[in-house]
Short mmCIF file of C-alpha atoms and ligand atoms in Angstrom, two decimals:
data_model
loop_
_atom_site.label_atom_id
_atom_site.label_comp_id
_atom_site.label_asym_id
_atom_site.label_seq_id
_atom_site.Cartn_x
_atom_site.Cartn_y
_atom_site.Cartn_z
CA UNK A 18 -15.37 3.49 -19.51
CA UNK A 19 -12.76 0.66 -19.14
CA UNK A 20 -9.35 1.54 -17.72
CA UNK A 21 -6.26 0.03 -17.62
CA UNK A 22 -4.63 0.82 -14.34
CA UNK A 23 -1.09 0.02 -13.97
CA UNK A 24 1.31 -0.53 -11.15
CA UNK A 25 4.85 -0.78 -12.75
CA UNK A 26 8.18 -1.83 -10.43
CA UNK A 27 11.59 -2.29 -11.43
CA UNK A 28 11.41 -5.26 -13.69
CA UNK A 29 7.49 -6.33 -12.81
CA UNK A 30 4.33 -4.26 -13.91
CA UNK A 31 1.01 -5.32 -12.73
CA UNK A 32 -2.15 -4.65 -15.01
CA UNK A 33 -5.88 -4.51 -14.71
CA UNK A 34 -8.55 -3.57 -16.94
CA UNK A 35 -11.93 -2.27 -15.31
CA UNK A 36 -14.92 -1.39 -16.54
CA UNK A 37 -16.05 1.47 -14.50
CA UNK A 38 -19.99 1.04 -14.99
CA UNK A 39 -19.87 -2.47 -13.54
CA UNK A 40 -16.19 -2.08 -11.71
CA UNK A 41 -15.57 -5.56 -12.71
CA UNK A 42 -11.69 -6.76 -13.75
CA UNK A 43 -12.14 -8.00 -16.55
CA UNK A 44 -9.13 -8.63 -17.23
CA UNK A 45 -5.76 -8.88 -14.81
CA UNK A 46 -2.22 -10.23 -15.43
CA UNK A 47 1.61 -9.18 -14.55
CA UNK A 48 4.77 -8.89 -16.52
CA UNK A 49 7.80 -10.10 -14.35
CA UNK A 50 11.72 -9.72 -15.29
CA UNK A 51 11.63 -7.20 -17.65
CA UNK A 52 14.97 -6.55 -18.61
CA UNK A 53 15.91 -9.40 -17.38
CA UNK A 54 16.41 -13.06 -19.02
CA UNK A 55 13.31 -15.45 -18.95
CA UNK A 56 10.72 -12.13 -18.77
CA UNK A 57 6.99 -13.62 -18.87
CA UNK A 58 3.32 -12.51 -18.89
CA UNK A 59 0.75 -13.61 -17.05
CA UNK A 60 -2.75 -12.73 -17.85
CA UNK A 61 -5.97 -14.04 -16.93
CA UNK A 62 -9.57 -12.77 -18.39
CA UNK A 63 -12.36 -12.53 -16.04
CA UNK A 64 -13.16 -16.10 -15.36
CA UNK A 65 -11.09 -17.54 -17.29
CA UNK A 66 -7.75 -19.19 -17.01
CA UNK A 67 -4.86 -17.68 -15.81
CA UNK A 68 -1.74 -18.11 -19.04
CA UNK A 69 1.49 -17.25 -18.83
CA UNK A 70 3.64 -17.08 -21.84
CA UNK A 71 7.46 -16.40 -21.99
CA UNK A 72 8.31 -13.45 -24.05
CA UNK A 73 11.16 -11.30 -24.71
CA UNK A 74 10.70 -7.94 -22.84
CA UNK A 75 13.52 -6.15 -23.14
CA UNK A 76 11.89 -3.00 -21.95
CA UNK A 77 8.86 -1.78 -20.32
CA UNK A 78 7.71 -0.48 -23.82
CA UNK A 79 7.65 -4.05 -25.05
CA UNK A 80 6.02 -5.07 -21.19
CA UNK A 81 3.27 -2.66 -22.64
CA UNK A 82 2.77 -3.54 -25.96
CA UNK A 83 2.44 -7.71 -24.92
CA UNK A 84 -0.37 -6.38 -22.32
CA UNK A 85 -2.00 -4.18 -25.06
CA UNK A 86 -1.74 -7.69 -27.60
CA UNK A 87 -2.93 -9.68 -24.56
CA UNK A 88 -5.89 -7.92 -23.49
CA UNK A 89 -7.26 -7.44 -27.57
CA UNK A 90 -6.15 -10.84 -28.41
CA UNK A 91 -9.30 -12.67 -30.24
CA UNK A 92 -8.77 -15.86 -27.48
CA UNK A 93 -7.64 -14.10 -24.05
CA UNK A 94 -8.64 -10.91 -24.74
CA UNK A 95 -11.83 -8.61 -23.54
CA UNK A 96 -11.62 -5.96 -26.03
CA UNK A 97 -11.64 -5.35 -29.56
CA UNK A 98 -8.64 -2.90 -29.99
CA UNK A 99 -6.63 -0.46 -28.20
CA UNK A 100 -9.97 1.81 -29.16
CA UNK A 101 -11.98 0.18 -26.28
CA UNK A 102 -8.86 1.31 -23.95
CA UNK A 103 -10.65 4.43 -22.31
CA UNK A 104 -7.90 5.87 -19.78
CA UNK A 105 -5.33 4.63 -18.26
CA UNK A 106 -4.25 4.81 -13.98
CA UNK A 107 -0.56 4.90 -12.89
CA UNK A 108 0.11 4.24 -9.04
CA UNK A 109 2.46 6.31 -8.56
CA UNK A 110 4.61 5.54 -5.18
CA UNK A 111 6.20 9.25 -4.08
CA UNK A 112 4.20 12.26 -4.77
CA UNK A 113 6.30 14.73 -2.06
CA UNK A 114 4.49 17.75 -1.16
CA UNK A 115 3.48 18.44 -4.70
CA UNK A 116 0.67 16.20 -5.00
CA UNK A 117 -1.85 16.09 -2.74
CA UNK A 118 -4.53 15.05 -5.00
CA UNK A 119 -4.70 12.84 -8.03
CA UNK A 120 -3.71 14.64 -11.58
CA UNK A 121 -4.41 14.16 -15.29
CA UNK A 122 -0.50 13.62 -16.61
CA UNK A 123 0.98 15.83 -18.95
CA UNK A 124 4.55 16.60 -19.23
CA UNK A 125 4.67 19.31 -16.45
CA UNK A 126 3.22 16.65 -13.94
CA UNK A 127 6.00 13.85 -15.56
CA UNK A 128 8.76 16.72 -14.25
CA UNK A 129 7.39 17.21 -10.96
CA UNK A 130 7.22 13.50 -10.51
CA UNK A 131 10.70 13.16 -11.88
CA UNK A 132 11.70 15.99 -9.05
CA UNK A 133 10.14 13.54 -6.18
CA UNK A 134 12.74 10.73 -7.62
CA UNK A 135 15.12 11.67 -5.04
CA UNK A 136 12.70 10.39 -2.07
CA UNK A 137 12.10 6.95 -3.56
CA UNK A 138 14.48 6.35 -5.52
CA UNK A 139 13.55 2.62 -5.87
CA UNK A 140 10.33 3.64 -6.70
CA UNK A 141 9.19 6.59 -9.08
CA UNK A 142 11.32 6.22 -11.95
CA UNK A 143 10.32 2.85 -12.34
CA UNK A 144 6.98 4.45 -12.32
CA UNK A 145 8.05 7.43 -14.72
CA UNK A 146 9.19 4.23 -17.30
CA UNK A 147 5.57 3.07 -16.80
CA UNK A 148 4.14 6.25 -17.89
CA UNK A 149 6.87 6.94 -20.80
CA UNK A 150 5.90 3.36 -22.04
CA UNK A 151 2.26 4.07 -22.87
CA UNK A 152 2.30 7.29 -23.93
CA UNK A 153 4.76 5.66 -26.83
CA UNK A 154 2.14 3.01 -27.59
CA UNK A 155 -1.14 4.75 -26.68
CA UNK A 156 -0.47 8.78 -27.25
CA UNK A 157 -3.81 9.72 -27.26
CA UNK A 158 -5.13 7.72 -23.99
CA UNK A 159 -5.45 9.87 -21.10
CA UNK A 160 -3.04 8.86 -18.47
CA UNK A 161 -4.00 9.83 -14.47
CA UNK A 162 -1.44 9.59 -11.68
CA UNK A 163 -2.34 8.91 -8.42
CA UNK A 164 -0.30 8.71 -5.67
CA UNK A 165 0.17 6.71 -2.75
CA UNK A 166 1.22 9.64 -0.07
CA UNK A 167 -1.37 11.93 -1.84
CA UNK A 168 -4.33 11.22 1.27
CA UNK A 169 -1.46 11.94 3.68
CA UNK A 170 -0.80 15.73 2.82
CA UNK A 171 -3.71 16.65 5.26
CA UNK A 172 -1.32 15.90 7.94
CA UNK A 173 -0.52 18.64 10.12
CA UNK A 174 3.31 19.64 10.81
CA UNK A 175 3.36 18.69 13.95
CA UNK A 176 2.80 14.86 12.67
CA UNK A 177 4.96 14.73 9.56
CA UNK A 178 8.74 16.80 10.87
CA UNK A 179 10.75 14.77 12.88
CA UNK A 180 12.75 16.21 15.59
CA UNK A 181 15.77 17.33 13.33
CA UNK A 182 17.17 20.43 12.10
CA UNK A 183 14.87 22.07 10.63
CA UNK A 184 17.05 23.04 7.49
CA UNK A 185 17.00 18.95 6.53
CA UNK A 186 12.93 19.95 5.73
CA UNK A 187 14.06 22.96 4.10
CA UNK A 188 16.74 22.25 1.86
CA UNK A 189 15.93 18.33 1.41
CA UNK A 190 12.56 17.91 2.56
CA UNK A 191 13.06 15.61 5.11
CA UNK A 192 9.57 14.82 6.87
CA UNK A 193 7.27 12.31 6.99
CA UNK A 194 4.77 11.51 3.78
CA UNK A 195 3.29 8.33 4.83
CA UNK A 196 2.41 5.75 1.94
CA UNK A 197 -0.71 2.96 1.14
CA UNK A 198 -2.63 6.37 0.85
CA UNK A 199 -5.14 4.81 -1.64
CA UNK A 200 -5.94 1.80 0.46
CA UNK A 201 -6.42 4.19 3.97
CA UNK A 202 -8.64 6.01 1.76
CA UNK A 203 -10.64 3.61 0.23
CA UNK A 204 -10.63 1.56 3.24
CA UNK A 205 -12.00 4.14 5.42
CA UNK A 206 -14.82 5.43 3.28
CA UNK A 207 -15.80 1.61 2.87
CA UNK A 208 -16.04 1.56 6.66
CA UNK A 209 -18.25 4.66 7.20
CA UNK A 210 -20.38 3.92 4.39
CA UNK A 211 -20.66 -0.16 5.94
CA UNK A 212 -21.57 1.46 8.93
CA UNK A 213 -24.12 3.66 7.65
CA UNK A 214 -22.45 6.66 8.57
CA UNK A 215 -20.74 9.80 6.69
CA UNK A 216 -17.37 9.67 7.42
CA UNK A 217 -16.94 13.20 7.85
CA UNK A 218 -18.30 12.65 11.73
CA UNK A 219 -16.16 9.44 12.24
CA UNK A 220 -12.59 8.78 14.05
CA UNK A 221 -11.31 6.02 12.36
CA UNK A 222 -7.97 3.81 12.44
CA UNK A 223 -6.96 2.08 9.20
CA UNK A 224 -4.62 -1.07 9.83
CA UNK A 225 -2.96 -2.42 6.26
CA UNK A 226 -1.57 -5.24 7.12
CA UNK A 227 0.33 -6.68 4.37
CA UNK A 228 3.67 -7.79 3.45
CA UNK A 229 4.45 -3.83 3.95
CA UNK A 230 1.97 -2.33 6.93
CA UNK A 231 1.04 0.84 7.60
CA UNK A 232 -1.57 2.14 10.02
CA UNK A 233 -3.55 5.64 9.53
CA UNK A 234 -5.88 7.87 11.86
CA UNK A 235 -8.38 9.28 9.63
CA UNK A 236 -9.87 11.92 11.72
CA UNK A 237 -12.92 13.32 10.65
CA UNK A 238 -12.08 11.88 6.69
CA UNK A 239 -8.66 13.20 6.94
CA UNK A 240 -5.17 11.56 7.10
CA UNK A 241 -4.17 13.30 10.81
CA UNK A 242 -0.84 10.60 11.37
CA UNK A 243 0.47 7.93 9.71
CA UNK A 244 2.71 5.34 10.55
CA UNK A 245 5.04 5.06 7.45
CA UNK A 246 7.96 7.89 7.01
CA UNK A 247 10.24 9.67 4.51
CA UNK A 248 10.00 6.25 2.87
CA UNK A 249 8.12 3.17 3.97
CA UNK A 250 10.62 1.98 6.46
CA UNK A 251 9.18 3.70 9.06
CA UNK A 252 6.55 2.69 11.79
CA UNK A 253 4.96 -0.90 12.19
CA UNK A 254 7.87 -4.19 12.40
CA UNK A 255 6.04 -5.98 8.56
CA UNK A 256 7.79 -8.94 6.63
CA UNK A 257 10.85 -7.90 6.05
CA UNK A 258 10.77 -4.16 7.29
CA UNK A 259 11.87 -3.36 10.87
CA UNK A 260 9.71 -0.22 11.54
CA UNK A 261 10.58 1.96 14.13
CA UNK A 262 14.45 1.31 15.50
CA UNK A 263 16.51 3.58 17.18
CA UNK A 264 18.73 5.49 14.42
CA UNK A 265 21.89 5.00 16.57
CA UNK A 266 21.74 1.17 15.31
CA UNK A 267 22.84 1.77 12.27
CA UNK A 268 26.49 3.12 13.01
CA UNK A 269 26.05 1.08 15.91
CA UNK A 270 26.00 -2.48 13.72
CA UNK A 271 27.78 -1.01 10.87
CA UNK A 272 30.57 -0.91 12.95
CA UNK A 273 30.78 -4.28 14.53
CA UNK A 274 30.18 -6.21 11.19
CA UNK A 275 32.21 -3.91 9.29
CA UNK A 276 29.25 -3.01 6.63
CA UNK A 277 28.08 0.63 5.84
CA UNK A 278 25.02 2.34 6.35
CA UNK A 279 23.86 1.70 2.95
CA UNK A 280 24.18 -2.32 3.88
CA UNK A 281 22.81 -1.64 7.10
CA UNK A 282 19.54 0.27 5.86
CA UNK A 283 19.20 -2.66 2.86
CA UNK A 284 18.95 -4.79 5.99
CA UNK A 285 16.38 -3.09 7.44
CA UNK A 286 14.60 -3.13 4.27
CA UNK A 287 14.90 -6.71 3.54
CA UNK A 288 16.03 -9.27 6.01
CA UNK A 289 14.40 -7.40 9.37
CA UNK A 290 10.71 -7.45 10.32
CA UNK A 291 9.15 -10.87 11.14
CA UNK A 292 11.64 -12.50 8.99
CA UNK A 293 14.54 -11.58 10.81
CA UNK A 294 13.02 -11.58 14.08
CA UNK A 295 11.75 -15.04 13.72
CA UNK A 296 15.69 -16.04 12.75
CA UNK A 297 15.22 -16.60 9.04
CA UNK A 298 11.50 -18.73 8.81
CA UNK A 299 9.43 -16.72 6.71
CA UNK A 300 8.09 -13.33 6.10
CA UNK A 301 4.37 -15.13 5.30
CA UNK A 302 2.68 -15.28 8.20
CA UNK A 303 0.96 -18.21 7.43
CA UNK A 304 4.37 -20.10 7.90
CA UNK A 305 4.93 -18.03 11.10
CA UNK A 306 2.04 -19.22 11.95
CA UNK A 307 2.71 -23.09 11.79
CA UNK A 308 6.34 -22.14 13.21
CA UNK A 309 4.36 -20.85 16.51
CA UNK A 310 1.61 -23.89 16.84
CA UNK A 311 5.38 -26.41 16.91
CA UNK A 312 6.77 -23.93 19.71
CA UNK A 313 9.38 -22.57 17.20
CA UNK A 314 10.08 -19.38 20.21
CA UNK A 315 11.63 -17.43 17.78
CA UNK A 316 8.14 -17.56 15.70
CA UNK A 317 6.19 -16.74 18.80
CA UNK A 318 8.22 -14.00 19.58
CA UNK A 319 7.76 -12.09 16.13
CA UNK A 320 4.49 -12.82 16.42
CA UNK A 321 4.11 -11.21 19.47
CA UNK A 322 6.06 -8.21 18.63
CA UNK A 323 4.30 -7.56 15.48
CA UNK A 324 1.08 -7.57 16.81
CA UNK A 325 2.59 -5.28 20.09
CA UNK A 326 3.55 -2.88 18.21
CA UNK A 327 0.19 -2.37 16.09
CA UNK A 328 -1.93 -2.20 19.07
CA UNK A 329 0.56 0.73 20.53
CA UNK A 330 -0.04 2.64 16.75
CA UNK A 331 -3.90 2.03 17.16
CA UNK A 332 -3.68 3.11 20.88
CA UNK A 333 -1.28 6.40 19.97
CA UNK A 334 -3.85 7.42 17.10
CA UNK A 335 -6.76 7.03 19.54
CA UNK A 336 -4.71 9.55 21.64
CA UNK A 337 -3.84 11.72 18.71
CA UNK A 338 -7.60 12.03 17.28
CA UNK A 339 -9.13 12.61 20.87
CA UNK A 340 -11.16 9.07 20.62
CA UNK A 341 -11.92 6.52 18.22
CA UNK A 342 -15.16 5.03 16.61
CA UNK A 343 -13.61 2.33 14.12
CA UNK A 344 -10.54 0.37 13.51
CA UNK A 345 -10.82 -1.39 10.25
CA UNK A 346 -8.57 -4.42 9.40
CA UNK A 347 -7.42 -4.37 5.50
CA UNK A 348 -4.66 -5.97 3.73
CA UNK A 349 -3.33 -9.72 3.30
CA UNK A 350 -2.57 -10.39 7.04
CA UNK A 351 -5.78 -7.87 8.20
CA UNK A 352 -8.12 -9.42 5.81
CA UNK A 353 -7.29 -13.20 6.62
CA UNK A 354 -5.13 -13.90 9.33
CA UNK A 355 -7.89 -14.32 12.44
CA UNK A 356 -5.37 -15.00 14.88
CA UNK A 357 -3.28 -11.61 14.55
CA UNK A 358 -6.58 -9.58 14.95
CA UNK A 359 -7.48 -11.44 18.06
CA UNK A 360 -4.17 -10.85 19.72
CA UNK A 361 -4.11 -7.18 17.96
CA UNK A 362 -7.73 -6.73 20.01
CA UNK A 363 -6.74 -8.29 22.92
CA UNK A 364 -4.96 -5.04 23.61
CA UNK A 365 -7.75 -2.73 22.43
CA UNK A 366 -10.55 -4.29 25.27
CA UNK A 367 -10.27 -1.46 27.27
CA UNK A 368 -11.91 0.92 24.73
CA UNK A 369 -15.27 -1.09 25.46
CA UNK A 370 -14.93 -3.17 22.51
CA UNK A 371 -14.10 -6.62 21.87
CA UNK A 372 -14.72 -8.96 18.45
CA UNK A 373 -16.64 -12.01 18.54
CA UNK A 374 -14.66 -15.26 17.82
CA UNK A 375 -17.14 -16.67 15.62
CA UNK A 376 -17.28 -13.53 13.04
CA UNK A 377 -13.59 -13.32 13.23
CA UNK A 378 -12.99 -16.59 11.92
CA UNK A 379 -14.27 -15.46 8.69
CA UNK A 380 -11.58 -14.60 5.95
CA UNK A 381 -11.22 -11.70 3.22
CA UNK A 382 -14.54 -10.50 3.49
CA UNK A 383 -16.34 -7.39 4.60
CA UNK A 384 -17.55 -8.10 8.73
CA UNK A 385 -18.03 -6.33 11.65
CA UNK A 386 -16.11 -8.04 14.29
CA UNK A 387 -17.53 -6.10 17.64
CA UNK A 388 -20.80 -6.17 19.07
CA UNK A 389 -23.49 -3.05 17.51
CA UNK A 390 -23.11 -1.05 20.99
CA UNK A 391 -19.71 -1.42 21.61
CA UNK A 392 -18.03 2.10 21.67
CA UNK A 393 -15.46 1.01 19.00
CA UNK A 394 -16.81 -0.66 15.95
CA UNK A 395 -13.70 -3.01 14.93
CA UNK A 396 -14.28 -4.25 11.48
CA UNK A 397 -12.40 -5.95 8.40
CA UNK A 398 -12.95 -3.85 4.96
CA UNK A 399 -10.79 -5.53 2.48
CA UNK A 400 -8.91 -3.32 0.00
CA UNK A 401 -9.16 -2.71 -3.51
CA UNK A 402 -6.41 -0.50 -4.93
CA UNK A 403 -7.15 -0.99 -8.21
CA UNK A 404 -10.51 -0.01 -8.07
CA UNK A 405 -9.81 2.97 -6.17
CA UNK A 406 -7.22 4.00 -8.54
CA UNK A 407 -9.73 3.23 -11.48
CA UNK A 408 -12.69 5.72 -9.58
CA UNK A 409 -10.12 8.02 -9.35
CA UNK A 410 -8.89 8.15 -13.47
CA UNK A 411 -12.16 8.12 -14.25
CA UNK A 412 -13.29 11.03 -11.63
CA UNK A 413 -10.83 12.99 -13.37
CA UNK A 414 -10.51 12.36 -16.76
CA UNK A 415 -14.41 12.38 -17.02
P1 LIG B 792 -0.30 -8.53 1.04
O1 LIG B 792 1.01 -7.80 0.97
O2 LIG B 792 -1.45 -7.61 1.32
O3 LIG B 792 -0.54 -9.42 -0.13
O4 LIG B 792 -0.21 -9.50 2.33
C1 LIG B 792 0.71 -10.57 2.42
C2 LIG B 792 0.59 -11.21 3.79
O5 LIG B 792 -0.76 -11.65 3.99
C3 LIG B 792 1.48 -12.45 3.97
O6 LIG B 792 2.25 -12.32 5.16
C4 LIG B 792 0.50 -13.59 4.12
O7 LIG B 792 0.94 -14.50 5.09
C5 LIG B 792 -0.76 -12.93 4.63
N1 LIG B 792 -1.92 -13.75 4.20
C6 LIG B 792 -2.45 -13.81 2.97
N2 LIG B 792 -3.46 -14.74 2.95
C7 LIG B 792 -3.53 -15.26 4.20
C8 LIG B 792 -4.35 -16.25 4.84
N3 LIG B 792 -5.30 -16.88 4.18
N4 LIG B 792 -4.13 -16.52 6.15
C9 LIG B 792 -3.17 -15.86 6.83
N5 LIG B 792 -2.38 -14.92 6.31
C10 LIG B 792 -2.53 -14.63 5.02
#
């Protein structure tokens, strides 16, 4: 089967085609500023070149239809026609306490993801758009959503309500959902199965590290605690995100610059994390990085915080799950960055485990970092989103 998963924002949507007997891309490529003046495709075949053309896209519809054209195009393309086009995978961002599972779409599941658009607002109707698109141009394709809180309904309630009135869960369903449930997922089963293990009889602690970071304790193959909230502000400090503040500061600074909330939660959102704690370098790490080697302080500092405040998720989820057997590394800054996981580990010593320099200095591929009898296995397991969501299309519409 090949299927066209598709991860649709705003004004971008991100495409790959994999063939599920091989789980190769084969082909890959993103449509950016739709809606917007100076919209353009980028698509690249499997090993080929990457193009990108400027075309009119109005719409997401017409973001669709240039992907279709791309990927059956006689030169660029890996298929014949749309015929070869087997299924196609939506990430879907918010799935509220309706989904806990992947689902075949049909127009009941469209409503109840409509009915989660109040929680991410940013989010699922951009989504919603990518599903409306190709059922227009491909009406007979099988369409699966799958979400990215989904793996984090197993959590029990005294992990997801925050200590508020209890009528904000009841009326508004205020809680926590957690997100980057695909990756924890995937990420996690990758480890047990590296490991030779089921994971089923594992504790394990999922760190995605990426431009937004989340960390997971997968207890016994189910999401127990998560790091991420109501929405994805919550938990670890990432690029741009602050994690965890007090909620007071947002009156608090409101106030003395004269903004409102709204403002003050958009700079949480978008100018906090590393990049505002490092006053304005960078939200990449790697240029944190070079910031910190010429004694830039600020740069240090965020450094330090960040990786701080991941070791005191890992060591709160070892707490919550009784124990821990692995901590897997995943994501942009978990897959490459060796110097973050050695001052991430630094902290976790103490569980009679430590990595070994040399194997750590290896980048975006699968490793175990501790020694075979330590009593935490600490591992990288890069992620593959895509593919999971592909597995998961397929799992269902087969
Ligand atoms: P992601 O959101 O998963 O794409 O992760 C983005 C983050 O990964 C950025 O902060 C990058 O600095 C970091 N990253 C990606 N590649 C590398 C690398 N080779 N070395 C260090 N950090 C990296």
């Amino acid at each position: 089967m090949n299927v066209l998963v598709i991860n649709c924002g705003s004004s971008s949507l991100k495409y790959q085609l994999i063939s599920s007997e091989t789980e190769k891309v084969l082909a890959k490529g993103l449509c950016e500023r739709i809606g917007i003046d100076g919209s353009a495709i980028t698509h690249q075949p499997e090993g080929g070149e990457k193009v990108t053309t400027q075309v009119p896209m109005p719409d997401h519809t017409a973001a669709v239809k240039y992907v279709i054209e791309k990927l059956t195009d006689p030169e660029v393309g890996v298929v014949k026609s749309l015929d070869e086009i087997d299924a196609v995978g939506h990430r879907i961002v918010h799935g509220g306490e309706k989904f806990n599972t992947s689902v075949v779409i049909n127009d009941e599941v469209i409503k109840a993801i409509e009915e989660c658009n109040d929680l991410a607002p940013l989010h699922n109707p951009a989504n919603l758009i990518g599903i409306n698109a190709c059922k227009k141009l491909m009406p007979n394709v099988p369409m699966v959503a799958v979400f990215d809180t989904a793996f984090h309904q197993t959590m029990p309630k005294k992990a997801f309500l925050y200590g508020l009135p209890y009528e904000y869960y009841e009326k508004y369903k205020v809680r926590r959902y957690g997100f980057h449930g695909t990756s924890h997922d995937f990420v996690s089963a990758r480890a047990a199965e590296i490991l030779g293990k089921k994971r089923e009889d594992l504790k394990i602690i999922v760190c995605h590290l990426g431009n937004g970071a989340s960390v997971t304790a997968v207890d016994h193959g189910r999401s127990i605690d998560t790091s991420m909230g109501l929405t994805p502000l919550e938990g670890l400090i990432m690029g741009t995100r602050s994690g965890d503040i007090d909620p007071a500061i947002i009156s608090f600074i409101a106030d003395k610059e004269n903004i409102s909330a709204d403002d003050m939660i958009n700079i949480c959102n978008k100018k906090s994390g590393v990049l505002g704690l490092s006053g304005g370098i960078s939200s990449d790490f790697r240029d944190l990085a070079s910031a910190a080697e010429s004694n830039d302080q600020k740069a240090i500092d965020a450094l330090d915080t960040y990786a701080y405040r991941v070791a005191k998720y890992i060591g709160s989820y070892a707490m919550a799950m009784k124990g821990v057997d692995v901590i897997a590394f995943t994501a942009g800054i978990g897959e490459n960055n060796c110097q973050m996981r050695a001052a991430i580990c630094d902290y976790v010593t103490w569980l009679g485990t430590s990595i070994d320099p040399e194997k750590n200095a290896i980048r975006g591929e699968e490793v175990i970092l501790s020694k075979p009898d330590d009593k935490v296995a600490i591992m990288v397991v890069p992620t593959n989103e895509e593919l999971a969501i592909a597995r998961e299309t397929v799992r269902l519409v087969k």
